[in-house]
Each structure stands twice: as structure tokens, then as C-alpha cells.
Amino acid sequence: MQIAQLAAEGLTNRDIGARLYLSPRTIGFHLHKIFPKLGVTGRAQLRDALGDLARPD
């Protein structure tokens, strides 16, 4: 979830990796697994999907 939130904020894989002490490649792997689960194909859609999850019904 933390990686998805940081990516949705517009951080690059390198920036996220630096914050979390992970390699940019590891970040990319996690995003590659997250995108299909949320039904998104890019970071803009990820931002919208996470925004939808945060809103109460």
C-alpha cells in the first residue's frame, strides 16, 4: 500500500526506493503486481483508484 500511495503521489521508482530503502527495480516489480489487482494501467489511474478507496460510501 505504501508503494502504491507514493507512486500515486507522482514519485518515481527511484524516489520511492530511496525513501523505503529498496531498489527501483523492486518498486517496479511491486507496481507491476499492484496495477492488475486494482484494474489500472498507469500511475494516473492508480491515483484515481486509491482516491476511490479512501472515500467512504
The first five atom37 places (N, CA, C, CB, O) and aatype in JSON, in Angstrom:
{
  "aatype": [12, 5, 9, 0, 5, 10, 0, 0, 6, 7, 10, 16, 2, 1, 3, 9, 7, 0, 1, 10, 18, 10, 15, 14, 1, 16, 9, 7, 13, 8, 10, 8, 11, 9, 13, 14, 11, 10, 7, 19, 16, 7, 1, 0, 5, 10, 1, 3, 0, 10, 7, 3, 10, 0, 1, 14, 3],
  "atom_mask": [
    [1, 1, 1, 1, 1],
    [1, 1, 1, 1, 1],
    [1, 1, 1, 1, 1],
    [1, 1, 1, 1, 1],
    [1, 1, 1, 1, 1],
    [1, 1, 1, 1, 1],
    [1, 1, 1, 1, 1],
    [1, 1, 1, 1, 1],
    [1, 1, 1, 1, 1],
    [1, 1, 1, 0, 1],
    [1, 1, 1, 1, 1],
    [1, 1, 1, 1, 1],
    [1, 1, 1, 1, 1],
    [1, 1, 1, 1, 1],
    [1, 1, 1, 1, 1],
    [1, 1, 1, 1, 1],
    [1, 1, 1, 0, 1],
    [1, 1, 1, 1, 1],
    [1, 1, 1, 1, 1],
    [1, 1, 1, 1, 1],
    [1, 1, 1, 1, 1],
    [1, 1, 1, 1, 1],
    [1, 1, 1, 1, 1],
    [1, 1, 1, 1, 1],
    [1, 1, 1, 1, 1],
    [1, 1, 1, 1, 1],
    [1, 1, 1, 1, 1],
    [1, 1, 1, 0, 1],
    [1, 1, 1, 1, 1],
    [1, 1, 1, 1, 1],
    [1, 1, 1, 1, 1],
    [1, 1, 1, 1, 1],
    [1, 1, 1, 1, 1],
    [1, 1, 1, 1, 1],
    [1, 1, 1, 1, 1],
    [1, 1, 1, 1, 1],
    [1, 1, 1, 1, 1],
    [1, 1, 1, 1, 1],
    [1, 1, 1, 0, 1],
    [1, 1, 1, 1, 1],
    [1, 1, 1, 1, 1],
    [1, 1, 1, 0, 1],
    [1, 1, 1, 1, 1],
    [1, 1, 1, 1, 1],
    [1, 1, 1, 1, 1],
    [1, 1, 1, 1, 1],
    [1, 1, 1, 1, 1],
    [1, 1, 1, 1, 1],
    [1, 1, 1, 1, 1],
    [1, 1, 1, 1, 1],
    [1, 1, 1, 0, 1],
    [1, 1, 1, 1, 1],
    [1, 1, 1, 1, 1],
    [1, 1, 1, 1, 1],
    [1, 1, 1, 1, 1],
    [1, 1, 1, 1, 1],
    [1, 1, 1, 1, 1]
  ],
  "atom_positions": [
    [[0.84, -1.19, 0.0], [0.0, 0.0, 0.0], [0.88, 1.25, 0.0], [-0.95, 0.0, 1.22], [0.57, 2.23, -0.68]],
    [[1.95, 1.21, 0.76], [2.84, 2.37, 0.85], [3.46, 2.69, -0.51], [3.94, 2.12, 1.89], [3.55, 3.86, -0.89]],
    [[3.88, 1.68, -1.24], [4.45, 1.89, -2.57], [3.4, 2.48, -3.49], [5.01, 0.57, -3.15], [3.68, 3.41, -4.24]],
    [[2.19, 1.95, -3.45], [1.11, 2.45, -4.31], [0.8, 3.91, -4.0], [-0.16, 1.6, -4.14], [0.61, 4.71, -4.91]],
    [[0.76, 4.27, -2.73], [0.47, 5.65, -2.36], [1.55, 6.6, -2.83], [0.31, 5.76, -0.86], [1.24, 7.68, -3.34]],
    [[2.8, 6.22, -2.68], [3.89, 7.07, -3.12], [3.91, 7.22, -4.64], [5.23, 6.51, -2.63], [4.17, 8.3, -5.15]],
    [[3.63, 6.13, -5.35], [3.56, 6.19, -6.81], [2.41, 7.09, -7.25], [3.4, 4.78, -7.41], [2.54, 7.85, -8.21]],
    [[1.28, 7.01, -6.55], [0.12, 7.83, -6.88], [0.41, 9.31, -6.63], [-1.1, 7.39, -6.07], [-0.19, 10.17, -7.28]],
    [[1.31, 9.61, -5.71], [1.7, 10.99, -5.44], [2.63, 11.54, -6.52], [2.37, 11.1, -4.08], [2.92, 12.74, -6.53]],
    [[3.09, 10.67, -7.42], [3.91, 11.11, -8.53], [5.41, 10.86, -8.36], [0.0, 0.0, 0.0], [6.2, 11.31, -9.19]],
    [[5.8, 10.15, -7.32], [7.21, 9.85, -7.13], [7.66, 8.79, -8.14], [7.47, 9.38, -5.69], [6.88, 7.91, -8.52]],
    [[8.91, 8.88, -8.54], [9.48, 7.89, -9.45], [9.85, 6.64, -8.66], [10.71, 8.46, -10.2], [9.91, 6.66, -7.43]],
    [[10.12, 5.56, -9.39], [10.56, 4.34, -8.72], [11.84, 4.59, -7.94], [10.76, 3.22, -9.75], [12.02, 4.05, -6.85]],
    [[12.72, 5.4, -8.49], [13.98, 5.71, -7.81], [13.72, 6.48, -6.51], [14.9, 6.54, -8.75], [14.33, 6.19, -5.48]],
    [[12.81, 7.45, -6.56], [12.48, 8.23, -5.36], [11.83, 7.36, -4.29], [11.55, 9.41, -5.73], [12.15, 7.47, -3.1]],
    [[10.91, 6.51, -4.71], [10.24, 5.62, -3.77], [11.26, 4.67, -3.14], [9.11, 4.81, -4.47], [11.26, 4.45, -1.93]],
    [[12.12, 4.12, -3.98], [13.15, 3.21, -3.48], [14.05, 3.86, -2.46], [0.0, 0.0, 0.0], [14.42, 3.24, -1.46]],
    [[14.42, 5.11, -2.7], [15.29, 5.83, -1.76], [14.58, 6.02, -0.42], [15.71, 7.19, -2.35], [15.21, 5.9, 0.63]],
    [[13.31, 6.32, -0.45], [12.56, 6.53, 0.8], [12.38, 5.24, 1.59], [11.2, 7.12, 0.49], [12.41, 5.25, 2.82]],
    [[12.21, 4.13, 0.88], [11.9, 2.86, 1.54], [13.11, 1.92, 1.62], [10.77, 2.17, 0.81], [12.99, 0.79, 2.09]],
    [[14.26, 2.39, 1.16], [15.48, 1.58, 1.17], [15.32, 0.3, 0.36], [15.88, 1.23, 2.6], [15.73, -0.78, 0.78]],
    [[14.72, 0.45, -0.82], [14.55, -0.65, -1.76], [15.1, -0.23, -3.11], [13.05, -1.08, -1.87], [15.25, 0.97, -3.36]],
    [[15.39, -1.18, -3.98], [15.88, -0.83, -5.3], [14.71, -0.37, -6.18], [16.62, -2.03, -5.95], [13.58, -0.8, -5.97]],
    [[14.99, 0.49, -7.16], [13.94, 0.92, -8.09], [13.3, -0.27, -8.82], [14.5, 1.91, -9.11], [12.12, -0.24, -9.15]],
    [[14.1, -1.28, -9.05], [13.57, -2.48, -9.72], [12.57, -3.22, -8.84], [14.72, -3.42, -10.09], [11.57, -3.75, -9.34]],
    [[12.81, -3.25, -7.56], [11.87, -3.87, -6.62], [10.56, -3.09, -6.6], [12.47, -3.94, -5.2], [9.48, -3.67, -6.55]],
    [[10.66, -1.77, -6.64], [9.46, -0.92, -6.68], [8.66, -1.23, -7.94], [9.84, 0.59, -6.62], [7.45, -1.39, -7.89]],
    [[9.36, -1.3, -9.08], [8.7, -1.62, -10.34], [7.99, -2.96, -10.29], [0.0, 0.0, 0.0], [6.88, -3.1, -10.81]],
    [[8.63, -3.95, -9.67], [8.02, -5.27, -9.54], [6.71, -5.18, -8.75], [8.99, -6.25, -8.86], [5.7, -5.75, -9.15]],
    [[6.75, -4.48, -7.63], [5.55, -4.37, -6.8], [4.44, -3.62, -7.55], [5.88, -3.65, -5.48], [3.28, -4.01, -7.47]],
    [[4.79, -2.56, -8.25], [3.77, -1.83, -9.02], [3.2, -2.71, -10.12], [4.37, -0.54, -9.63], [2.0, -2.66, -10.41]],
    [[4.06, -3.51, -10.74], [3.61, -4.44, -11.78], [2.57, -5.42, -11.23], [4.81, -5.21, -12.38], [1.66, -5.82, -11.95]],
    [[2.7, -5.8, -9.98], [1.75, -6.71, -9.34], [0.49, -5.98, -8.86], [2.41, -7.42, -8.16], [-0.6, -6.54, -8.85]],
    [[0.65, -4.71, -8.45], [-0.46, -3.92, -7.92], [-1.43, -3.48, -9.01], [0.07, -2.68, -7.19], [-2.65, -3.55, -8.83]],
    [[-0.9, -3.04, -10.16], [-1.75, -2.47, -11.21], [-2.89, -3.4, -11.62], [-0.9, -2.15, -12.43], [-4.04, -2.96, -11.64]],
    [[-2.63, -4.68, -11.96], [-3.76, -5.53, -12.37], [-4.77, -5.78, -11.25], [-3.23, -6.86, -12.86], [-5.97, -5.92, -11.51]],
    [[-4.29, -5.83, -10.02], [-5.21, -6.07, -8.9], [-6.2, -4.93, -8.74], [-4.42, -6.26, -7.6], [-7.34, -5.14, -8.33]],
    [[-5.76, -3.73, -9.07], [-6.64, -2.56, -8.98], [-7.3, -2.23, -10.32], [-5.86, -1.36, -8.49], [-8.13, -1.33, -10.39]],
    [[-6.93, -2.95, -11.36], [-7.52, -2.72, -12.67], [-7.05, -1.43, -13.31], [0.0, 0.0, 0.0], [-7.82, -0.75, -13.99]],
    [[-5.78, -1.07, -13.1], [-5.24, 0.16, -13.66], [-4.04, -0.16, -14.54], [-4.84, 1.15, -12.54], [-3.44, -1.23, -14.43]],
    [[-3.69, 0.79, -15.41], [-2.54, 0.59, -16.3], [-1.47, 1.65, -16.14], [-3.01, 0.56, -17.73], [-0.41, 1.55, -16.74]],
    [[-1.74, 2.66, -15.34], [-0.76, 3.73, -15.16], [-0.9, 4.42, -13.82], [0.0, 0.0, 0.0], [-1.83, 4.16, -13.06]],
    [[0.04, 5.32, -13.55], [0.07, 6.0, -12.25], [-1.1, 6.96, -12.06], [1.37, 6.75, -12.09], [-1.59, 7.14, -10.94]],
    [[-1.57, 7.58, -13.15], [-2.72, 8.48, -13.03], [-3.96, 7.69, -12.62], [-2.97, 9.24, -14.37], [-4.73, 8.13, -11.76]],
    [[-4.16, 6.54, -13.23], [-5.29, 5.69, -12.86], [-5.11, 5.16, -11.45], [-5.43, 4.52, -13.86], [-6.08, 4.99, -10.72]],
    [[-3.88, 4.9, -11.06], [-3.6, 4.44, -9.7], [-4.02, 5.49, -8.7], [-2.1, 4.1, -9.53], [-4.64, 5.18, -7.68]],
    [[-3.69, 6.75, -8.98], [-4.09, 7.85, -8.1], [-5.6, 7.9, -7.95], [-3.57, 9.2, -8.64], [-6.12, 8.05, -6.85]],
    [[-6.31, 7.77, -9.07], [-7.78, 7.8, -9.03], [-8.34, 6.6, -8.26], [-8.35, 7.82, -10.46], [-9.28, 6.74, -7.48]],
    [[-7.75, 5.42, -8.48], [-8.23, 4.21, -7.8], [-8.01, 4.31, -6.3], [-7.52, 2.97, -8.36], [-8.88, 3.92, -5.52]],
    [[-6.86, 4.82, -5.89], [-6.6, 4.96, -4.46], [-7.48, 6.03, -3.84], [-5.13, 5.28, -4.22], [-7.88, 5.92, -2.68]],
    [[-7.79, 7.06, -4.61], [-8.71, 8.09, -4.14], [-10.09, 7.52, -3.91], [0.0, 0.0, 0.0], [-10.77, 7.87, -2.94]],
    [[-10.51, 6.64, -4.81], [-11.82, 5.99, -4.68], [-11.85, 5.09, -3.44], [-12.15, 5.17, -5.96], [-12.88, 5.0, -2.77]],
    [[-10.75, 4.43, -3.14], [-10.69, 3.54, -1.98], [-10.74, 4.33, -0.67], [-9.42, 2.68, -2.02], [-11.26, 3.85, 0.33]],
    [[-10.21, 5.54, -0.69], [-10.15, 6.37, 0.51], [-11.48, 7.02, 0.84], [-9.08, 7.43, 0.36], [-11.74, 7.39, 1.99]],
    [[-12.33, 7.17, -0.17], [-13.63, 7.83, 0.06], [-14.62, 6.87, 0.69], [-14.2, 8.38, -1.25], [-14.8, 5.75, 0.2]],
    [[-15.26, 7.3, 1.77], [-16.32, 6.45, 2.33], [-17.55, 6.49, 1.44], [-16.69, 6.9, 3.77], [-17.81, 7.48, 0.76]],
    [[-18.31, 5.41, 1.44], [-19.53, 5.34, 0.61], [-20.66, 6.13, 1.17], [-19.98, 3.93, 0.44], [-21.74, 6.17, 0.58]]
  ]
}
